[in-house]
PDB file of C-alpha atoms and ligand atoms in Angstrom:
ATOM      1  CA  MET A 904     -37.903  27.242 -19.011  1.00  0.00           C
ATOM      2  CA  ALA A 905     -40.718  27.394 -16.534  1.00  0.00           C
ATOM      3  CA  ARG A 906     -40.975  25.152 -13.518  1.00  0.00           C
ATOM      4  CA  ASP A 907     -44.430  23.904 -14.372  1.00  0.00           C
ATOM      5  CA  LYS A 908     -42.975  20.671 -15.767  1.00  0.00           C
ATOM      6  CA  LYS A 909     -40.894  18.050 -14.049  1.00  0.00           C
ATOM      7  CA  LEU A 910     -37.628  17.294 -15.812  1.00  0.00           C
ATOM      8  CA  ILE A 911     -36.225  13.766 -15.905  1.00  0.00           C
ATOM      9  CA  VAL A 912     -32.796  13.340 -17.469  1.00  0.00           C
ATOM     10  CA  GLY A 913     -31.335   9.925 -18.267  1.00  0.00           C
ATOM     11  CA  ASN A 914     -27.547   9.972 -18.414  1.00  0.00           C
ATOM     12  CA  TRP A 915     -26.440   6.853 -20.258  1.00  0.00           C
ATOM     13  CA  LYS A 916     -22.768   7.706 -19.720  1.00  0.00           C
ATOM     14  CA  MET A 917     -20.307   5.573 -21.742  1.00  0.00           C
ATOM     15  CA  ASN A 918     -22.790   2.748 -22.273  1.00  0.00           C
ATOM     16  CA  LEU A 919     -24.547   1.308 -25.368  1.00  0.00           C
ATOM     17  CA  ASN A 920     -23.087   1.392 -28.858  1.00  0.00           C
ATOM     18  CA  THR A 921     -25.004   3.148 -31.655  1.00  0.00           C
ATOM     19  CA  HIS A 922     -27.058   0.076 -32.512  1.00  0.00           C
ATOM     20  CA  GLU A 923     -27.906  -0.675 -28.880  1.00  0.00           C
ATOM     21  CA  ALA A 924     -28.744   2.978 -28.252  1.00  0.00           C
ATOM     22  CA  SER A 925     -31.132   2.992 -31.187  1.00  0.00           C
ATOM     23  CA  LEU A 926     -32.845  -0.203 -29.992  1.00  0.00           C
ATOM     24  CA  TYR A 927     -33.086   1.178 -26.491  1.00  0.00           C
ATOM     25  CA  LEU A 928     -34.678   4.382 -27.769  1.00  0.00           C
ATOM     26  CA  HIS A 929     -37.260   2.222 -29.600  1.00  0.00           C
ATOM     27  CA  THR A 930     -38.012   0.388 -26.367  1.00  0.00           C
ATOM     28  CA  LEU A 931     -38.403   3.619 -24.409  1.00  0.00           C
ATOM     29  CA  ALA A 932     -40.518   5.199 -27.139  1.00  0.00           C
ATOM     30  CA  ASP A 933     -42.987   2.315 -26.813  1.00  0.00           C
ATOM     31  CA  LYS A 934     -43.151   2.569 -23.042  1.00  0.00           C
ATOM     32  CA  VAL A 935     -43.065   6.260 -22.209  1.00  0.00           C
ATOM     33  CA  PRO A 936     -46.283   8.180 -22.797  1.00  0.00           C
ATOM     34  CA  VAL A 937     -45.980  11.812 -23.895  1.00  0.00           C
ATOM     35  CA  ARG A 938     -46.948  13.834 -20.836  1.00  0.00           C
ATOM     36  CA  ARG A 939     -47.470  17.558 -20.914  1.00  0.00           C
ATOM     37  CA  ASP A 940     -46.211  17.903 -17.363  1.00  0.00           C
ATOM     38  CA  VAL A 941     -42.969  15.929 -17.679  1.00  0.00           C
ATOM     39  CA  GLU A 942     -40.048  16.655 -19.965  1.00  0.00           C
ATOM     40  CA  VAL A 943     -37.803  13.663 -20.574  1.00  0.00           C
ATOM     41  CA  VAL A 944     -34.237  14.175 -21.752  1.00  0.00           C
ATOM     42  CA  LEU A 945     -31.896  11.410 -22.886  1.00  0.00           C
ATOM     43  CA  ALA A 946     -28.127  11.840 -22.796  1.00  0.00           C
ATOM     44  CA  PRO A 947     -26.631   9.061 -24.953  1.00  0.00           C
ATOM     45  CA  THR A 948     -22.997   8.555 -25.771  1.00  0.00           C
ATOM     46  CA  LEU A 949     -21.803  11.220 -28.205  1.00  0.00           C
ATOM     47  CA  LEU A 950     -21.363   8.644 -30.951  1.00  0.00           C
ATOM     48  CA  ALA A 951     -25.092   7.863 -30.933  1.00  0.00           C
ATOM     49  CA  LEU A 952     -26.340  11.399 -30.505  1.00  0.00           C
ATOM     50  CA  GLN A 953     -26.501  12.291 -34.180  1.00  0.00           C
ATOM     51  CA  SER A 954     -28.356   9.138 -35.256  1.00  0.00           C
ATOM     52  CA  LEU A 955     -30.749   9.333 -32.299  1.00  0.00           C
ATOM     53  CA  SER A 956     -31.496  12.942 -33.182  1.00  0.00           C
ATOM     54  CA  LEU A 957     -32.907  11.688 -36.494  1.00  0.00           C
ATOM     55  CA  GLN A 958     -34.819   8.845 -34.844  1.00  0.00           C
ATOM     56  CA  VAL A 959     -36.243  10.603 -31.807  1.00  0.00           C
ATOM     57  CA  ASN A 960     -39.708  12.113 -31.549  1.00  0.00           C
ATOM     58  CA  ARG A 961     -38.818  15.410 -29.901  1.00  0.00           C
ATOM     59  CA  ARG A 962     -42.282  15.756 -28.423  1.00  0.00           C
ATOM     60  CA  GLN A 963     -41.496  12.615 -26.473  1.00  0.00           C
ATOM     61  CA  PHE A 964     -37.802  13.000 -25.711  1.00  0.00           C
ATOM     62  CA  LYS A 965     -35.255  15.777 -25.895  1.00  0.00           C
ATOM     63  CA  LEU A 966     -31.564  14.978 -26.301  1.00  0.00           C
ATOM     64  CA  ALA A 967     -28.590  16.066 -24.254  1.00  0.00           C
ATOM     65  CA  VAL A 968     -24.899  15.830 -24.922  1.00  0.00           C
ATOM     66  CA  GLN A 969     -22.851  14.617 -21.955  1.00  0.00           C
ATOM     67  CA  ASN A 970     -20.023  17.067 -22.562  1.00  0.00           C
ATOM     68  CA  LEU A 971     -18.782  19.582 -25.122  1.00  0.00           C
ATOM     69  CA  TYR A 972     -15.792  21.781 -25.780  1.00  0.00           C
ATOM     70  CA  TRP A 973     -16.168  25.512 -25.401  1.00  0.00           C
ATOM     71  CA  ARG A 974     -14.246  26.729 -28.445  1.00  0.00           C
ATOM     72  CA  ASP A 975     -16.374  26.869 -31.582  1.00  0.00           C
ATOM     73  CA  HIS A 976     -13.857  25.220 -33.950  1.00  0.00           C
ATOM     74  CA  GLY A 977     -10.149  24.822 -34.544  1.00  0.00           C
ATOM     75  CA  ALA A 978      -7.212  22.590 -33.694  1.00  0.00           C
ATOM     76  CA  PHE A 979      -8.657  20.714 -30.700  1.00  0.00           C
ATOM     77  CA  THR A 980      -8.156  17.073 -31.579  1.00  0.00           C
ATOM     78  CA  GLY A 981     -10.802  14.773 -30.179  1.00  0.00           C
ATOM     79  CA  GLU A 982     -13.169  17.496 -29.061  1.00  0.00           C
ATOM     80  CA  VAL A 983     -16.674  18.412 -30.220  1.00  0.00           C
ATOM     81  CA  SER A 984     -17.939  21.966 -29.946  1.00  0.00           C
ATOM     82  CA  ALA A 985     -21.274  23.426 -28.977  1.00  0.00           C
ATOM     83  CA  THR A 986     -21.370  24.970 -32.446  1.00  0.00           C
ATOM     84  CA  GLN A 987     -21.140  21.493 -34.003  1.00  0.00           C
ATOM     85  CA  LEU A 988     -23.813  20.233 -31.608  1.00  0.00           C
ATOM     86  CA  ARG A 989     -26.221  23.016 -32.367  1.00  0.00           C
ATOM     87  CA  GLY A 990     -29.511  21.607 -33.599  1.00  0.00           C
ATOM     88  CA  VAL A 991     -28.490  18.087 -32.521  1.00  0.00           C
ATOM     89  CA  ALA A 992     -28.504  18.466 -28.735  1.00  0.00           C
ATOM     90  CA  ASP A 993     -31.237  20.384 -26.924  1.00  0.00           C
ATOM     91  CA  TYR A 994     -29.382  20.230 -23.619  1.00  0.00           C
ATOM     92  CA  ALA A 995     -25.791  19.816 -22.459  1.00  0.00           C
ATOM     93  CA  VAL A 996     -24.757  18.198 -19.196  1.00  0.00           C
ATOM     94  CA  ILE A 997     -21.910  20.401 -18.004  1.00  0.00           C
ATOM     95  CA  GLY A 998     -19.523  19.904 -15.104  1.00  0.00           C
ATOM     96  CA  HIS A 999     -20.640  16.378 -14.279  1.00  0.00           C
ATOM     97  CA  SER A1000     -18.575  15.091 -11.368  1.00  0.00           C
ATOM     98  CA  GLU A1001     -17.022  12.412 -13.593  1.00  0.00           C
ATOM     99  CA  ARG A1002     -15.789  15.187 -15.882  1.00  0.00           C
ATOM    100  CA  ARG A1003     -14.540  17.242 -12.978  1.00  0.00           C
ATOM    101  CA  HIS A1004     -12.861  14.412 -11.098  1.00  0.00           C
ATOM    102  CA  ILE A1005     -11.747  11.857 -13.686  1.00  0.00           C
ATOM    103  CA  PHE A1006     -10.923  14.329 -16.455  1.00  0.00           C
ATOM    104  CA  HIS A1007      -9.875  17.183 -14.186  1.00  0.00           C
ATOM    105  CA  GLU A1008     -12.189  19.781 -15.618  1.00  0.00           C
ATOM    106  CA  SER A1009     -11.590  23.069 -13.905  1.00  0.00           C
ATOM    107  CA  GLU A1010     -14.101  25.670 -12.794  1.00  0.00           C
ATOM    108  CA  ARG A1011     -12.911  27.749 -15.711  1.00  0.00           C
ATOM    109  CA  ASP A1012     -13.616  24.921 -18.170  1.00  0.00           C
ATOM    110  CA  VAL A1013     -17.082  24.493 -16.718  1.00  0.00           C
ATOM    111  CA  ARG A1014     -17.818  28.207 -16.944  1.00  0.00           C
ATOM    112  CA  GLN A1015     -16.637  28.392 -20.554  1.00  0.00           C
ATOM    113  CA  LYS A1016     -18.746  25.382 -21.466  1.00  0.00           C
ATOM    114  CA  VAL A1017     -21.853  26.942 -19.947  1.00  0.00           C
ATOM    115  CA  GLN A1018     -21.168  30.046 -22.025  1.00  0.00           C
ATOM    116  CA  ALA A1019     -20.562  28.057 -25.202  1.00  0.00           C
ATOM    117  CA  ALA A1020     -23.787  26.114 -24.768  1.00  0.00           C
ATOM    118  CA  ILE A1021     -25.833  29.270 -24.240  1.00  0.00           C
ATOM    119  CA  ARG A1022     -24.202  30.926 -27.253  1.00  0.00           C
ATOM    120  CA  ASN A1023     -25.281  27.983 -29.365  1.00  0.00           C
ATOM    121  CA  HIS A1024     -28.828  27.667 -28.048  1.00  0.00           C
ATOM    122  CA  ILE A1025     -28.146  24.490 -26.112  1.00  0.00           C
ATOM    123  CA  LYS A1026     -29.564  24.533 -22.592  1.00  0.00           C
ATOM    124  CA  PRO A1027     -26.936  23.831 -19.936  1.00  0.00           C
ATOM    125  CA  ILE A1028     -27.570  21.416 -17.092  1.00  0.00           C
ATOM    126  CA  LEU A1029     -24.894  22.564 -14.686  1.00  0.00           C
ATOM    127  CA  CYS A1030     -23.880  19.821 -12.241  1.00  0.00           C
ATOM    128  CA  ILE A1031     -22.543  20.772  -8.850  1.00  0.00           C
ATOM    129  CA  GLY A1032     -21.919  18.860  -5.647  1.00  0.00           C
ATOM    130  CA  GLU A1033     -19.485  18.136  -2.871  1.00  0.00           C
ATOM    131  CA  THR A1034     -17.208  15.125  -2.397  1.00  0.00           C
ATOM    132  CA  ALA A1035     -17.468  12.841   0.646  1.00  0.00           C
ATOM    133  CA  ARG A1036     -14.428  14.484   2.108  1.00  0.00           C
ATOM    134  CA  GLU A1037     -15.782  18.000   1.637  1.00  0.00           C
ATOM    135  CA  ARG A1038     -19.000  16.947   3.339  1.00  0.00           C
ATOM    136  CA  ALA A1039     -17.095  15.340   6.210  1.00  0.00           C
ATOM    137  CA  ASP A1040     -15.107  18.564   6.577  1.00  0.00           C
ATOM    138  CA  GLY A1041     -18.309  20.616   6.788  1.00  0.00           C
ATOM    139  CA  GLU A1042     -17.636  22.348   3.474  1.00  0.00           C
ATOM    140  CA  THR A1043     -20.753  21.346   1.584  1.00  0.00           C
ATOM    141  CA  LYS A1044     -22.317  24.813   1.499  1.00  0.00           C
ATOM    142  CA  GLU A1045     -19.099  26.499   0.433  1.00  0.00           C
ATOM    143  CA  VAL A1046     -18.519  24.017  -2.361  1.00  0.00           C
ATOM    144  CA  ILE A1047     -22.044  24.402  -3.728  1.00  0.00           C
ATOM    145  CA  HIS A1048     -21.795  28.143  -3.412  1.00  0.00           C
ATOM    146  CA  ASP A1049     -18.394  28.360  -5.140  1.00  0.00           C
ATOM    147  CA  GLN A1050     -19.292  25.998  -7.986  1.00  0.00           C
ATOM    148  CA  LEU A1051     -22.488  27.897  -8.587  1.00  0.00           C
ATOM    149  CA  ILE A1052     -20.875  31.343  -8.562  1.00  0.00           C
ATOM    150  CA  SER A1053     -18.103  30.185 -10.828  1.00  0.00           C
ATOM    151  CA  GLY A1054     -20.259  28.194 -13.263  1.00  0.00           C
ATOM    152  CA  LEU A1055     -22.767  31.006 -13.618  1.00  0.00           C
ATOM    153  CA  ALA A1056     -20.329  33.906 -13.811  1.00  0.00           C
ATOM    154  CA  ASN A1057     -21.151  36.029 -16.869  1.00  0.00           C
ATOM    155  CA  VAL A1058     -24.629  34.535 -17.201  1.00  0.00           C
ATOM    156  CA  THR A1059     -27.339  37.187 -17.449  1.00  0.00           C
ATOM    157  CA  SER A1060     -30.658  36.985 -15.614  1.00  0.00           C
ATOM    158  CA  GLU A1061     -32.336  36.371 -18.944  1.00  0.00           C
ATOM    159  CA  GLU A1062     -29.989  33.498 -19.862  1.00  0.00           C
ATOM    160  CA  LEU A1063     -30.557  31.969 -16.457  1.00  0.00           C
ATOM    161  CA  GLY A1064     -34.025  31.001 -17.637  1.00  0.00           C
ATOM    162  CA  ASP A1065     -32.456  28.338 -19.878  1.00  0.00           C
ATOM    163  CA  ILE A1066     -30.177  26.905 -17.209  1.00  0.00           C
ATOM    164  CA  THR A1067     -30.917  23.943 -14.994  1.00  0.00           C
ATOM    165  CA  ILE A1068     -28.852  23.200 -11.906  1.00  0.00           C
ATOM    166  CA  ALA A1069     -28.318  19.559 -10.948  1.00  0.00           C
ATOM    167  CA  TYR A1070     -27.296  18.980  -7.354  1.00  0.00           C
ATOM    168  CA  GLU A1071     -25.285  15.774  -7.456  1.00  0.00           C
ATOM    169  CA  PRO A1072     -23.230  14.993  -4.369  1.00  0.00           C
ATOM    170  CA  VAL A1073     -20.183  13.147  -5.677  1.00  0.00           C
ATOM    171  CA  TRP A1074     -20.414  10.479  -2.984  1.00  0.00           C
ATOM    172  CA  ALA A1075     -23.954   9.624  -4.079  1.00  0.00           C
ATOM    173  CA  ILE A1076     -23.212   9.050  -7.772  1.00  0.00           C
ATOM    174  CA  GLY A1077     -23.155   5.421  -8.840  1.00  0.00           C
ATOM    175  CA  THR A1078     -22.640   4.263  -5.250  1.00  0.00           C
ATOM    176  CA  GLY A1079     -26.143   3.277  -4.164  1.00  0.00           C
ATOM    177  CA  ASN A1080     -25.481   5.647  -1.281  1.00  0.00           C
ATOM    178  CA  ASN A1081     -28.115   8.196  -2.203  1.00  0.00           C
ATOM    179  CA  ALA A1082     -28.433  11.480  -0.344  1.00  0.00           C
ATOM    180  CA  LEU A1083     -30.933  11.906   2.453  1.00  0.00           C
ATOM    181  CA  PRO A1084     -33.864  14.142   1.598  1.00  0.00           C
ATOM    182  CA  ASP A1085     -32.614  16.615   4.242  1.00  0.00           C
ATOM    183  CA  ASN A1086     -29.228  16.847   2.516  1.00  0.00           C
ATOM    184  CA  VAL A1087     -30.982  17.670  -0.732  1.00  0.00           C
ATOM    185  CA  THR A1088     -33.350  20.230   0.785  1.00  0.00           C
ATOM    186  CA  GLU A1089     -30.405  22.026   2.397  1.00  0.00           C
ATOM    187  CA  ALA A1090     -28.474  22.076  -0.869  1.00  0.00           C
ATOM    188  CA  VAL A1091     -31.462  23.374  -2.822  1.00  0.00           C
ATOM    189  CA  LYS A1092     -31.848  26.172  -0.308  1.00  0.00           C
ATOM    190  CA  VAL A1093     -28.196  27.172  -0.726  1.00  0.00           C
ATOM    191  CA  ILE A1094     -28.656  27.144  -4.509  1.00  0.00           C
ATOM    192  CA  ARG A1095     -31.838  29.225  -4.542  1.00  0.00           C
ATOM    193  CA  ASP A1096     -30.493  31.674  -1.926  1.00  0.00           C
ATOM    194  CA  GLN A1097     -27.422  32.232  -4.021  1.00  0.00           C
ATOM    195  CA  ILE A1098     -29.411  32.757  -7.212  1.00  0.00           C
ATOM    196  CA  LYS A1099     -31.586  35.188  -5.291  1.00  0.00           C
ATOM    197  CA  TYR A1100     -28.533  37.090  -4.157  1.00  0.00           C
ATOM    198  CA  LEU A1101     -27.142  37.237  -7.693  1.00  0.00           C
ATOM    199  CA  HIS A1102     -30.269  37.684  -9.784  1.00  0.00           C
ATOM    200  CA  GLY A1103     -33.194  38.425  -7.470  1.00  0.00           C
ATOM    201  CA  PRO A1104     -36.162  36.481  -6.110  1.00  0.00           C
ATOM    202  CA  LYS A1105     -37.890  35.941  -9.444  1.00  0.00           C
ATOM    203  CA  ALA A1106     -34.836  34.176 -10.908  1.00  0.00           C
ATOM    204  CA  ALA A1107     -34.372  32.172  -7.700  1.00  0.00           C
ATOM    205  CA  ASN A1108     -37.920  31.002  -7.889  1.00  0.00           C
ATOM    206  CA  SER A1109     -37.903  30.161 -11.569  1.00  0.00           C
ATOM    207  CA  ILE A1110     -34.604  28.284 -12.026  1.00  0.00           C
ATOM    208  CA  ARG A1111     -34.972  24.532 -12.272  1.00  0.00           C
ATOM    209  CA  VAL A1112     -33.061  22.407  -9.776  1.00  0.00           C
ATOM    210  CA  LEU A1113     -32.618  18.640 -10.099  1.00  0.00           C
ATOM    211  CA  TYR A1114     -31.272  15.996  -7.758  1.00  0.00           C
ATOM    212  CA  GLY A1115     -28.975  13.252  -9.019  1.00  0.00           C
ATOM    213  CA  GLY A1116     -27.125  10.392  -7.338  1.00  0.00           C
ATOM    214  CA  SER A1117     -28.207   6.743  -7.196  1.00  0.00           C
ATOM    215  CA  VAL A1118     -31.849   7.549  -7.929  1.00  0.00           C
ATOM    216  CA  THR A1119     -33.975   4.429  -8.399  1.00  0.00           C
ATOM    217  CA  ALA A1120     -37.614   3.817  -9.261  1.00  0.00           C
ATOM    218  CA  ASP A1121     -38.163   3.364  -5.524  1.00  0.00           C
ATOM    219  CA  SER A1122     -36.431   6.504  -4.301  1.00  0.00           C
ATOM    220  CA  ALA A1123     -37.555   8.849  -7.107  1.00  0.00           C
ATOM    221  CA  ALA A1124     -40.841   9.876  -5.495  1.00  0.00           C
ATOM    222  CA  ASP A1125     -39.138  10.925  -2.243  1.00  0.00           C
ATOM    223  CA  TYR A1126     -36.907  13.390  -4.075  1.00  0.00           C
ATOM    224  CA  LEU A1127     -39.630  14.623  -6.383  1.00  0.00           C
ATOM    225  CA  ALA A1128     -41.701  15.469  -3.306  1.00  0.00           C
ATOM    226  CA  LEU A1129     -39.043  17.801  -1.924  1.00  0.00           C
ATOM    227  CA  GLU A1130     -39.639  21.511  -1.837  1.00  0.00           C
ATOM    228  CA  GLY A1131     -37.722  23.214  -4.639  1.00  0.00           C
ATOM    229  CA  ILE A1132     -36.819  20.049  -6.585  1.00  0.00           C
ATOM    230  CA  ASP A1133     -37.967  20.052 -10.208  1.00  0.00           C
ATOM    231  CA  GLY A1134     -36.734  16.709 -11.375  1.00  0.00           C
ATOM    232  CA  LEU A1135     -33.990  14.125 -11.432  1.00  0.00           C
ATOM    233  CA  LEU A1136     -30.740  13.302 -13.172  1.00  0.00           C
ATOM    234  CA  VAL A1137     -30.696   9.530 -13.396  1.00  0.00           C
ATOM    235  CA  GLY A1138     -27.622   7.480 -14.310  1.00  0.00           C
ATOM    236  CA  GLY A1139     -27.689   3.718 -13.734  1.00  0.00           C
ATOM    237  CA  ALA A1140     -31.483   3.427 -13.517  1.00  0.00           C
ATOM    238  CA  SER A1141     -31.901   5.221 -16.853  1.00  0.00           C
ATOM    239  CA  LEU A1142     -30.417   2.169 -18.604  1.00  0.00           C
ATOM    240  CA  ASP A1143     -33.251  -0.033 -17.396  1.00  0.00           C
ATOM    241  CA  ALA A1144     -36.390   0.722 -19.417  1.00  0.00           C
ATOM    242  CA  ASN A1145     -38.774  -0.391 -16.670  1.00  0.00           C
ATOM    243  CA  ALA A1146     -37.010   1.541 -13.927  1.00  0.00           C
ATOM    244  CA  PHE A1147     -36.663   4.684 -16.042  1.00  0.00           C
ATOM    245  CA  THR A1148     -40.299   4.556 -17.125  1.00  0.00           C
ATOM    246  CA  ALA A1149     -41.330   4.153 -13.478  1.00  0.00           C
ATOM    247  CA  VAL A1150     -39.294   7.267 -12.563  1.00  0.00           C
ATOM    248  CA  ILE A1151     -41.049   9.226 -15.316  1.00  0.00           C
ATOM    249  CA  GLU A1152     -44.461   8.057 -14.134  1.00  0.00           C
ATOM    250  CA  LYS A1153     -43.624   9.183 -10.602  1.00  0.00           C
ATOM    251  CA  ALA A1154     -42.751  12.621 -11.966  1.00  0.00           C
ATOM    252  CA  HIS A1155     -46.088  12.684 -13.791  1.00  0.00           C
ATOM    253  CA  LYS A1156     -47.981  11.802 -10.606  1.00  0.00           C
ATOM    254  CA  ARG A1157     -46.044  14.409  -8.686  1.00  0.00           C
ATOM    255  CA  ALA A1158     -46.758  17.106 -11.240  1.00  0.00           C
ATOM    256  CA  ASN A1159     -50.491  16.553 -10.795  1.00  0.00           C
TER     257      ASN A1159
HETATM  258  P1  PGA B 494     -26.316   7.376 -10.878  1.00  0.00           P
HETATM  259  O1  PGA B 494     -25.676   8.538 -11.757  1.00  0.00           O
HETATM  260  O2  PGA B 494     -27.818   7.579 -10.926  1.00  0.00           O
HETATM  261  O3  PGA B 494     -25.878   6.108 -11.518  1.00  0.00           O
HETATM  262  O4  PGA B 494     -25.808   7.555  -9.502  1.00  0.00           O
HETATM  263  C1  PGA B 494     -26.170   9.845 -11.666  1.00  0.00           C
HETATM  264  C2  PGA B 494     -25.372  10.756 -12.534  1.00  0.00           C
HETATM  265  O5  PGA B 494     -24.187  10.496 -12.767  1.00  0.00           O
HETATM  266  O6  PGA B 494     -25.887  11.766 -13.021  1.00  0.00           O
END
């Protein structure tokens, strides 16, 4: 996917039941104009994904699943596979810090999920980022580097075109303690340098990189203005129609 569009992803996390999610989609559909320069992706709870996929106007919004399991089918009670999600989800959020830290997803899990998504024509949004402790210990670059190498192992240069990287420092998620623009610029540089090393300058220049972590309607423009940032992964603020619409409008202004 080219970088000529900004990408705004709303991660609703474990909020809104199916009815509420449907109503909320109606509200957003009325508010958010279709812009050629901004792609808007909604990541509802899994339970609502199927019904929203029938309701959504895909020219206006794409859908993402918040997680998936990497095996295609079989005896994996409680899991949903990329194969089952094929045609329902356009994108998959993979390796979100809540998955890594609360549900102890390993680097191997993340890598397998990226592979499974690609195999099933679902575009991965690979989330990476350091914890507060890792940052305090001066390990930010290593963590980003390692998560990137591991998550993208086995991905070909061609497949890379469908992958988006979301830099989400763990300490900035849901805390109101959003990263400084300098922190983000540094991280984006590490990401693009590493992609360049692995896949060459063209790939490094064309991969999409998002920032996520306590983004609000007020802070969105600052991040969207940063060199190398193609959009935002928005959690809390994506559940407020006015705030989320304002973020999208800022992306539209930025793209022009
Ligand atoms: P937040 O969540 O915007 O509420 O910090 C971001 C995310 O989890 O992707």
